[in-house]
Every structure is written in C-alpha cells, then in structure tokens.
Amino acid sequence: MSMTESVQPTPPISRTAMHILLAIGPEERHGYAIMHEVSRITGGAVKLGPGAIYTTIKRLLADGLIEESDERPDPESDDERRRYYRLTGLGRVVAAAEVRRLESLVSSARPWALGDRVVGG
Amino acid sequence: MDTARVPGRSRSGRISTRVYAVLLHVYPGEFRRRYASEMTQLFTDQLRDARRPSGLAGLWRRTLADVASSALSEHLRRDRTVARSLATFHPTRSMRLAGVVAIAGGVLLLWAYYSWNPFGDRQVNSARLLLFWAAGIAVAFAFHGRQAAFRPLLARTATGAVVLCGAWNVLWLLLAWDRSSPFIGDFGLMGFVAGFLGWLAASYYGAAMLVISAAWLGMGRWAATVTRMAGGTLLVAGLVATFGMDRLGLTRSDSYGELFATLGAVGVAGVGLAWLAMGLVLVVGGRRVHEAH
C-alpha cells in the first residue's frame, strides 16, 4: 500500500452506499429516482429496495455525505411528499475517491481478466 | 429532477400498500417515523411499475428480502448505538436527584426498625411512608431509560407498575392524612389495595430488573453488584411483604399472626433497603469518563 493510500482521508463505505452516492451524482434525486439510477448504472445487476435505500440514506445523512434538499417539487408536476437528496462537499470527495479506487482496480486487472492485452505485445 | 407519475389505484395495489405499511413496523420506531412515508411512496412507485401478476409476485419476493435484511441491519445498528451509550454509567442530574429521594425514603423507612415507632406524630409517620413510595417511583424513573433500551415493553410494565402503585399509595396517605390511622376506617380498603399491589409491584420490578439486566451495565464492580443484589432483594422482599402481613386473612391465630407480622416487617425492610441501595448507586455510583476507558 502506498503512502497516499494509507493516509486516504475518506471513510470506507459500503457497496450500497457507494451505489447511492454515484446514483445521486451531481443531481438532486428522490428515492425512486435513486433506485432507477442504481439499476441503470449497474446494468440492472443491482436492484435496491426501499429498505436498503433508506437505511443507507440515513447513514449517509448521519455521516454528512449527503443532505436533504430544501427545495420541494412543484405539486403540479411531482408528489410533494418526496424528499430530494444531493451530495455534500464531503460526499463528492468520497465519491471521487471511490471512482479513483475503482479505476485503479479496473486498469490493473483489465489486462489479465479480460484478456484484451497481449502479453509482451 | 425526475417527475413522478400518478400511482396505480388497483385493488391489489391498495392491499399491497397496506400490507407494506404494516410490514414497516418491523423497523425501529425512530427510523419508521422518519422514513415510513417515503418508503411507502417508493413501494407504491414500484407497484405501479409491476403491472403484470408475475411482476407483483416478484416485487413482493424482493420486498420481503429487502425488509428482512435492512430491518435487521437497522436494529443491529441501533443496538450498537444503545450499547455505546450504556458502556459507562453516567447518571444525569435528575437521576442523582432521584437517588437522593430514594436514599431519604429508604433511610426513613428503616429508621423505624432501629427505634420502634420513632415517629409518634402520625402525620410525620404518613409523610415518612409517602416519601418511601416516592423513593420507589424515583428509582423506577431513574433506571427506566437504561432498561427500556433493551426490553421496552417489559421495562414499561415494570416502571408503570411501580409508578402507578406508588402513586396510589401516595394518594391514599394524602386522603387519610387527618385520620388517626390510615390503615382503618374509610380508607382502610384503599390502603389494603395500595399495600398489596405496591409490594407486588416492587417484586415485579425487581424481577424485571434481573431479567433485562441493563440497569448495571457500565457500572463499576461495587455499584453493579449492589444494583444486582438490590434487584434480587426487591423480587423476594416484595413478595414476602405482599403476603407476609396475612393480607388475605389466611389465619386468625395469634402465633401465626406474629409469624406473618414478622415476615411482613422483613419484607418491607427489604424493599426499603433496596431503594436505599439503588439511591446510593445513583448518587455515588457513576463513573467519570476517564475512568471508563
């Protein structure tokens, strides 16, 4: 492990938490939108239910990685009961760190795992 | 922002939504109060997406698995949070005040055993008994939070029993304040019921305290031992006090009467000793933060 990794300031987060952070991204999203976005970005491999989504949202709120948006949707166009969530500054840092970690993992594993590089070629 | 569509209003959809709303009761109350509305909304959205019967069955299969795993996870997380708060015993100011009341009630009760009838004035004697029952109520309130964190229902029934029966005794003593003896006359029956249920409630409280086992968590060794022993004493002494005074009129014989009176006195003293011990723990049994680590 390099020194950079050992002093990584971002806390370890669960896979579900990471999916939700990445699903929210730069937008403000409610539970239903988060559920669909997680399914979309994972190619349908991950389908989160309300329990998994809201227990994770509760922890992300407590950790300060997301926050509830003050804005409410127009009652004409959306249900007023919906709450929207967005990333905080810390949430963006954590999401970026996770993306970098995944990129590093993928780039190091791709040559042998997918066989799309010729050894010595 | 995404826009929501109007949820489906089919009969099966309405039934499913109601069943899901009931199912949400498996989550901790605090979590449910905050997120039940949003979760039900999301489930309704999913129902709308699952139009075919096979889709509905699949949704319910996934939903049951989701509820089971996330509710368990939330309960375990809550338990860890509670466990952290119980890791050390730091009585609040109100808990210490309750402890002072408990010590006063216990000492005044036991005083009568050291010097028989030291309270010649019957109203002073009634005030002594009144403070004794207030001591029980104070102890029950002081330990309730710790007990309820583990077994809410059992803790509520035990605290409720002591508080209600203690209040009944206090009310009886106040109503019979001017009487020559509160135990006979107009308020005799009320006093009989107050005593019978009061000692029984003390015994039940002791049993609940031992079963829940949360009262002495995080205490130092002596405080934990004293609290545990006080719980056991309450359980036994409360029962002895309940039946020891021959309240049910099992015998009229003088010799048995004396035996019952002695048993009753021992039982009452045991309960007083237990309140006194718990009061001491509340006042001086707390641990400083640096001692806990």
PDB file of N, CA, C and O in Angstrom, chain B residues 6-57:
ATOM      1  N   VAL B   6     -48.659   9.350 -11.678  1.00  0.00           N
ATOM      2  CA  VAL B   6     -49.759   9.082 -10.744  1.00  0.00           C
ATOM      3  C   VAL B   6     -49.767   7.596 -10.409  1.00  0.00           C
ATOM      4  O   VAL B   6     -49.804   6.754 -11.291  1.00  0.00           O
ATOM      5  N   PRO B   7     -49.708   7.216  -9.117  1.00  0.00           N
ATOM      6  CA  PRO B   7     -49.641   5.813  -8.739  1.00  0.00           C
ATOM      7  C   PRO B   7     -50.896   5.051  -9.165  1.00  0.00           C
ATOM      8  O   PRO B   7     -51.994   5.607  -9.207  1.00  0.00           O
ATOM      9  N   GLY B   8     -50.718   3.746  -9.454  1.00  0.00           N
ATOM     10  CA  GLY B   8     -51.839   2.894  -9.799  1.00  0.00           C
ATOM     11  C   GLY B   8     -52.766   2.745  -8.609  1.00  0.00           C
ATOM     12  O   GLY B   8     -52.344   2.788  -7.469  1.00  0.00           O
ATOM     13  N   ARG B   9     -54.048   2.594  -8.885  1.00  0.00           N
ATOM     14  CA  ARG B   9     -55.028   2.525  -7.785  1.00  0.00           C
ATOM     15  C   ARG B   9     -55.814   1.228  -7.818  1.00  0.00           C
ATOM     16  O   ARG B   9     -56.964   1.189  -7.400  1.00  0.00           O
ATOM     17  N   SER B  10     -55.207   0.125  -8.330  1.00  0.00           N
ATOM     18  CA  SER B  10     -55.925  -1.132  -8.386  1.00  0.00           C
ATOM     19  C   SER B  10     -56.131  -1.668  -6.976  1.00  0.00           C
ATOM     20  O   SER B  10     -55.455  -1.255  -6.032  1.00  0.00           O
ATOM     21  N   ARG B  11     -57.077  -2.620  -6.884  1.00  0.00           N
ATOM     22  CA  ARG B  11     -57.386  -3.173  -5.563  1.00  0.00           C
ATOM     23  C   ARG B  11     -56.175  -3.899  -4.987  1.00  0.00           C
ATOM     24  O   ARG B  11     -55.828  -3.734  -3.812  1.00  0.00           O
ATOM     25  N   SER B  12     -55.521  -4.714  -5.833  1.00  0.00           N
ATOM     26  CA  SER B  12     -54.340  -5.448  -5.351  1.00  0.00           C
ATOM     27  C   SER B  12     -53.249  -4.465  -4.934  1.00  0.00           C
ATOM     28  O   SER B  12     -52.505  -4.709  -3.982  1.00  0.00           O
ATOM     29  N   GLY B  13     -53.182  -3.347  -5.660  1.00  0.00           N
ATOM     30  CA  GLY B  13     -52.184  -2.331  -5.316  1.00  0.00           C
ATOM     31  C   GLY B  13     -52.462  -1.717  -3.961  1.00  0.00           C
ATOM     32  O   GLY B  13     -51.554  -1.527  -3.154  1.00  0.00           O
ATOM     33  N   ARG B  14     -53.729  -1.437  -3.710  1.00  0.00           N
ATOM     34  CA  ARG B  14     -54.089  -0.828  -2.415  1.00  0.00           C
ATOM     35  C   ARG B  14     -53.824  -1.797  -1.267  1.00  0.00           C
ATOM     36  O   ARG B  14     -53.306  -1.424  -0.221  1.00  0.00           O
ATOM     37  N   ILE B  15     -54.174  -3.083  -1.510  1.00  0.00           N
ATOM     38  CA  ILE B  15     -53.931  -4.097  -0.461  1.00  0.00           C
ATOM     39  C   ILE B  15     -52.433  -4.230  -0.211  1.00  0.00           C
ATOM     40  O   ILE B  15     -51.968  -4.273   0.932  1.00  0.00           O
ATOM     41  N   SER B  16     -51.666  -4.288  -1.313  1.00  0.00           N
ATOM     42  CA  SER B  16     -50.212  -4.429  -1.164  1.00  0.00           C
ATOM     43  C   SER B  16     -49.626  -3.262  -0.387  1.00  0.00           C
ATOM     44  O   SER B  16     -48.759  -3.440   0.479  1.00  0.00           O
ATOM     45  N   THR B  17     -50.112  -2.052  -0.691  1.00  0.00           N
ATOM     46  CA  THR B  17     -49.594  -0.871   0.007  1.00  0.00           C
ATOM     47  C   THR B  17     -49.900  -0.944   1.497  1.00  0.00           C
ATOM     48  O   THR B  17     -49.059  -0.618   2.337  1.00  0.00           O
ATOM     49  N   ARG B  18     -51.128  -1.402   1.823  1.00  0.00           N
ATOM     50  CA  ARG B  18     -51.492  -1.515   3.241  1.00  0.00           C
ATOM     51  C   ARG B  18     -50.631  -2.561   3.945  1.00  0.00           C
ATOM     52  O   ARG B  18     -50.161  -2.352   5.055  1.00  0.00           O
ATOM     53  N   VAL B  19     -50.444  -3.698   3.252  1.00  0.00           N
ATOM     54  CA  VAL B  19     -49.618  -4.759   3.853  1.00  0.00           C
ATOM     55  C   VAL B  19     -48.193  -4.246   4.072  1.00  0.00           C
ATOM     56  O   VAL B  19     -47.583  -4.472   5.122  1.00  0.00           O
ATOM     57  N   TYR B  20     -47.687  -3.496   3.094  1.00  0.00           N
ATOM     58  CA  TYR B  20     -46.322  -2.969   3.219  1.00  0.00           C
ATOM     59  C   TYR B  20     -46.230  -1.985   4.393  1.00  0.00           C
ATOM     60  O   TYR B  20     -45.254  -1.993   5.149  1.00  0.00           O
ATOM     61  N   ALA B  21     -47.276  -1.164   4.537  1.00  0.00           N
ATOM     62  CA  ALA B  21     -47.273  -0.192   5.646  1.00  0.00           C
ATOM     63  C   ALA B  21     -47.237  -0.913   6.991  1.00  0.00           C
ATOM     64  O   ALA B  21     -46.563  -0.468   7.927  1.00  0.00           O
ATOM     65  N   VAL B  22     -47.949  -2.038   7.088  1.00  0.00           N
ATOM     66  CA  VAL B  22     -47.929  -2.823   8.335  1.00  0.00           C
ATOM     67  C   VAL B  22     -46.549  -3.448   8.533  1.00  0.00           C
ATOM     68  O   VAL B  22     -45.989  -3.469   9.635  1.00  0.00           O
ATOM     69  N   LEU B  23     -45.983  -3.931   7.412  1.00  0.00           N
ATOM     70  CA  LEU B  23     -44.671  -4.587   7.456  1.00  0.00           C
ATOM     71  C   LEU B  23     -43.584  -3.642   7.986  1.00  0.00           C
ATOM     72  O   LEU B  23     -42.612  -4.084   8.609  1.00  0.00           O
ATOM     73  N   LEU B  24     -43.763  -2.369   7.747  1.00  0.00           N
ATOM     74  CA  LEU B  24     -42.752  -1.388   8.170  1.00  0.00           C
ATOM     75  C   LEU B  24     -42.592  -1.339   9.689  1.00  0.00           C
ATOM     76  O   LEU B  24     -41.620  -0.777  10.193  1.00  0.00           O
ATOM     77  N   HIS B  25     -43.539  -1.940  10.420  1.00  0.00           N
ATOM     78  CA  HIS B  25     -43.429  -1.934  11.882  1.00  0.00           C
ATOM     79  C   HIS B  25     -42.283  -2.798  12.384  1.00  0.00           C
ATOM     80  O   HIS B  25     -41.981  -2.772  13.581  1.00  0.00           O
ATOM     81  N   VAL B  26     -41.668  -3.575  11.506  1.00  0.00           N
ATOM     82  CA  VAL B  26     -40.520  -4.368  11.971  1.00  0.00           C
ATOM     83  C   VAL B  26     -39.274  -3.488  12.104  1.00  0.00           C
ATOM     84  O   VAL B  26     -38.282  -3.902  12.704  1.00  0.00           O
ATOM     85  N   TYR B  27     -39.321  -2.262  11.562  1.00  0.00           N
ATOM     86  CA  TYR B  27     -38.167  -1.360  11.706  1.00  0.00           C
ATOM     87  C   TYR B  27     -38.226  -0.669  13.067  1.00  0.00           C
ATOM     88  O   TYR B  27     -39.309  -0.536  13.657  1.00  0.00           O
ATOM     89  N   PRO B  28     -37.083  -0.199  13.575  1.00  0.00           N
ATOM     90  CA  PRO B  28     -37.116   0.571  14.829  1.00  0.00           C
ATOM     91  C   PRO B  28     -38.033   1.784  14.690  1.00  0.00           C
ATOM     92  O   PRO B  28     -38.110   2.383  13.612  1.00  0.00           O
ATOM     93  N   GLY B  29     -38.715   2.131  15.785  1.00  0.00           N
ATOM     94  CA  GLY B  29     -39.703   3.210  15.758  1.00  0.00           C
ATOM     95  C   GLY B  29     -39.145   4.521  15.236  1.00  0.00           C
ATOM     96  O   GLY B  29     -39.781   5.211  14.426  1.00  0.00           O
ATOM     97  N   GLU B  30     -37.948   4.876  15.676  1.00  0.00           N
ATOM     98  CA  GLU B  30     -37.352   6.157  15.276  1.00  0.00           C
ATOM     99  C   GLU B  30     -37.150   6.199  13.757  1.00  0.00           C
ATOM    100  O   GLU B  30     -37.470   7.187  13.100  1.00  0.00           O
ATOM    101  N   PHE B  31     -36.642   5.089  13.207  1.00  0.00           N
ATOM    102  CA  PHE B  31     -36.408   5.025  11.769  1.00  0.00           C
ATOM    103  C   PHE B  31     -37.738   5.074  11.016  1.00  0.00           C
ATOM    104  O   PHE B  31     -37.884   5.779  10.015  1.00  0.00           O
ATOM    105  N   ARG B  32     -38.713   4.329  11.539  1.00  0.00           N
ATOM    106  CA  ARG B  32     -40.014   4.254  10.873  1.00  0.00           C
ATOM    107  C   ARG B  32     -40.689   5.628  10.815  1.00  0.00           C
ATOM    108  O   ARG B  32     -41.243   6.021   9.798  1.00  0.00           O
ATOM    109  N   ARG B  33     -40.614   6.347  11.938  1.00  0.00           N
ATOM    110  CA  ARG B  33     -41.270   7.668  11.971  1.00  0.00           C
ATOM    111  C   ARG B  33     -40.666   8.613  10.934  1.00  0.00           C
ATOM    112  O   ARG B  33     -41.357   9.433  10.354  1.00  0.00           O
ATOM    113  N   ARG B  34     -39.375   8.454  10.688  1.00  0.00           N
ATOM    114  CA  ARG B  34     -38.708   9.375   9.773  1.00  0.00           C
ATOM    115  C   ARG B  34     -38.896   8.964   8.304  1.00  0.00           C
ATOM    116  O   ARG B  34     -39.062   9.823   7.438  1.00  0.00           O
ATOM    117  N   TYR B  35     -38.849   7.634   8.026  1.00  0.00           N
ATOM    118  CA  TYR B  35     -38.771   7.221   6.623  1.00  0.00           C
ATOM    119  C   TYR B  35     -39.981   6.428   6.115  1.00  0.00           C
ATOM    120  O   TYR B  35     -40.023   6.096   4.932  1.00  0.00           O
ATOM    121  N   ALA B  36     -40.956   6.094   6.966  1.00  0.00           N
ATOM    122  CA  ALA B  36     -42.070   5.234   6.525  1.00  0.00           C
ATOM    123  C   ALA B  36     -42.816   5.845   5.351  1.00  0.00           C
ATOM    124  O   ALA B  36     -43.164   5.143   4.389  1.00  0.00           O
ATOM    125  N   SER B  37     -43.047   7.146   5.409  1.00  0.00           N
ATOM    126  CA  SER B  37     -43.803   7.799   4.339  1.00  0.00           C
ATOM    127  C   SER B  37     -43.078   7.688   3.000  1.00  0.00           C
ATOM    128  O   SER B  37     -43.671   7.326   1.979  1.00  0.00           O
ATOM    129  N   GLU B  38     -41.783   7.970   3.017  1.00  0.00           N
ATOM    130  CA  GLU B  38     -41.008   7.896   1.771  1.00  0.00           C
ATOM    131  C   GLU B  38     -40.897   6.464   1.259  1.00  0.00           C
ATOM    132  O   GLU B  38     -40.945   6.215   0.055  1.00  0.00           O
ATOM    133  N   MET B  39     -40.728   5.512   2.203  1.00  0.00           N
ATOM    134  CA  MET B  39     -40.599   4.111   1.789  1.00  0.00           C
ATOM    135  C   MET B  39     -41.900   3.613   1.180  1.00  0.00           C
ATOM    136  O   MET B  39     -41.895   2.890   0.176  1.00  0.00           O
ATOM    137  N   THR B  40     -43.022   4.006   1.774  1.00  0.00           N
ATOM    138  CA  THR B  40     -44.316   3.594   1.232  1.00  0.00           C
ATOM    139  C   THR B  40     -44.522   4.211  -0.151  1.00  0.00           C
ATOM    140  O   THR B  40     -45.036   3.561  -1.065  1.00  0.00           O
ATOM    141  N   GLN B  41     -44.096   5.462  -0.301  1.00  0.00           N
ATOM    142  CA  GLN B  41     -44.198   6.127  -1.593  1.00  0.00           C
ATOM    143  C   GLN B  41     -43.381   5.373  -2.655  1.00  0.00           C
ATOM    144  O   GLN B  41     -43.844   5.122  -3.764  1.00  0.00           O
ATOM    145  N   LEU B  42     -42.169   4.988  -2.267  1.00  0.00           N
ATOM    146  CA  LEU B  42     -41.295   4.271  -3.203  1.00  0.00           C
ATOM    147  C   LEU B  42     -41.885   2.910  -3.545  1.00  0.00           C
ATOM    148  O   LEU B  42     -41.860   2.478  -4.703  1.00  0.00           O
ATOM    149  N   PHE B  43     -42.456   2.238  -2.543  1.00  0.00           N
ATOM    150  CA  PHE B  43     -43.076   0.938  -2.799  1.00  0.00           C
ATOM    151  C   PHE B  43     -44.259   1.104  -3.757  1.00  0.00           C
ATOM    152  O   PHE B  43     -44.464   0.285  -4.648  1.00  0.00           O
ATOM    153  N   THR B  44     -45.028   2.157  -3.566  1.00  0.00           N
ATOM    154  CA  THR B  44     -46.166   2.428  -4.463  1.00  0.00           C
ATOM    155  C   THR B  44     -45.669   2.649  -5.896  1.00  0.00           C
ATOM    156  O   THR B  44     -46.285   2.186  -6.858  1.00  0.00           O
ATOM    157  N   ASP B  45     -44.548   3.344  -6.019  1.00  0.00           N
ATOM    158  CA  ASP B  45     -43.950   3.544  -7.346  1.00  0.00           C
ATOM    159  C   ASP B  45     -43.562   2.201  -7.969  1.00  0.00           C
ATOM    160  O   ASP B  45     -43.782   1.963  -9.158  1.00  0.00           O
ATOM    161  N   GLN B  46     -43.003   1.339  -7.136  1.00  0.00           N
ATOM    162  CA  GLN B  46     -42.601   0.018  -7.649  1.00  0.00           C
ATOM    163  C   GLN B  46     -43.819  -0.796  -8.068  1.00  0.00           C
ATOM    164  O   GLN B  46     -43.786  -1.507  -9.068  1.00  0.00           O
ATOM    165  N   LEU B  47     -44.895  -0.666  -7.290  1.00  0.00           N
ATOM    166  CA  LEU B  47     -46.143  -1.375  -7.627  1.00  0.00           C
ATOM    167  C   LEU B  47     -46.654  -0.937  -8.995  1.00  0.00           C
ATOM    168  O   LEU B  47     -47.113  -1.751  -9.804  1.00  0.00           O
ATOM    169  N   ARG B  48     -46.579   0.345  -9.227  1.00  0.00           N
ATOM    170  CA  ARG B  48     -47.052   0.890 -10.494  1.00  0.00           C
ATOM    171  C   ARG B  48     -46.235   0.327 -11.658  1.00  0.00           C
ATOM    172  O   ARG B  48     -46.751   0.061 -12.722  1.00  0.00           O
ATOM    173  N   ASP B  49     -44.927   0.107 -11.388  1.00  0.00           N
ATOM    174  CA  ASP B  49     -44.072  -0.438 -12.443  1.00  0.00           C
ATOM    175  C   ASP B  49     -44.351  -1.921 -12.695  1.00  0.00           C
ATOM    176  O   ASP B  49     -44.127  -2.426 -13.788  1.00  0.00           O
ATOM    177  N   ALA B  50     -44.786  -2.628 -11.616  1.00  0.00           N
ATOM    178  CA  ALA B  50     -45.011  -4.077 -11.732  1.00  0.00           C
ATOM    179  C   ALA B  50     -46.459  -4.319 -12.111  1.00  0.00           C
ATOM    180  O   ALA B  50     -47.299  -4.619 -11.262  1.00  0.00           O
ATOM    181  N   ARG B  51     -46.755  -4.210 -13.376  1.00  0.00           N
ATOM    182  CA  ARG B  51     -48.164  -4.263 -13.777  1.00  0.00           C
ATOM    183  C   ARG B  51     -48.700  -5.685 -13.876  1.00  0.00           C
ATOM    184  O   ARG B  51     -49.823  -5.958 -13.534  1.00  0.00           O
ATOM    185  N   ARG B  52     -47.848  -6.610 -14.363  1.00  0.00           N
ATOM    186  CA  ARG B  52     -48.336  -7.976 -14.550  1.00  0.00           C
ATOM    187  C   ARG B  52     -48.335  -8.716 -13.205  1.00  0.00           C
ATOM    188  O   ARG B  52     -47.543  -8.382 -12.320  1.00  0.00           O
ATOM    189  N   PRO B  53     -49.239  -9.744 -13.020  1.00  0.00           N
ATOM    190  CA  PRO B  53     -49.282 -10.511 -11.773  1.00  0.00           C
ATOM    191  C   PRO B  53     -47.929 -11.124 -11.436  1.00  0.00           C
ATOM    192  O   PRO B  53     -47.519 -11.154 -10.270  1.00  0.00           O
ATOM    193  N   SER B  54     -47.208 -11.593 -12.444  1.00  0.00           N
ATOM    194  CA  SER B  54     -45.902 -12.204 -12.183  1.00  0.00           C
ATOM    195  C   SER B  54     -44.937 -11.132 -11.656  1.00  0.00           C
ATOM    196  O   SER B  54     -44.085 -11.397 -10.807  1.00  0.00           O
ATOM    197  N   GLY B  55     -45.131  -9.909 -12.182  1.00  0.00           N
ATOM    198  CA  GLY B  55     -44.292  -8.807 -11.714  1.00  0.00           C
ATOM    199  C   GLY B  55     -44.581  -8.489 -10.271  1.00  0.00           C
ATOM    200  O   GLY B  55     -43.669  -8.194  -9.492  1.00  0.00           O
ATOM    201  N   LEU B  56     -45.849  -8.570  -9.884  1.00  0.00           N
ATOM    202  CA  LEU B  56     -46.239  -8.288  -8.494  1.00  0.00           C
ATOM    203  C   LEU B  56     -45.629  -9.327  -7.544  1.00  0.00           C
ATOM    204  O   LEU B  56     -45.115  -8.987  -6.479  1.00  0.00           O
ATOM    205  N   ALA B  57     -45.682 -10.593  -7.973  1.00  0.00           N
ATOM    206  CA  ALA B  57     -45.102 -11.660  -7.131  1.00  0.00           C
ATOM    207  C   ALA B  57     -43.606 -11.441  -6.960  1.00  0.00           C
ATOM    208  O   ALA B  57     -43.059 -11.588  -5.855  1.00  0.00           O
TER     209      ALA B  57
END
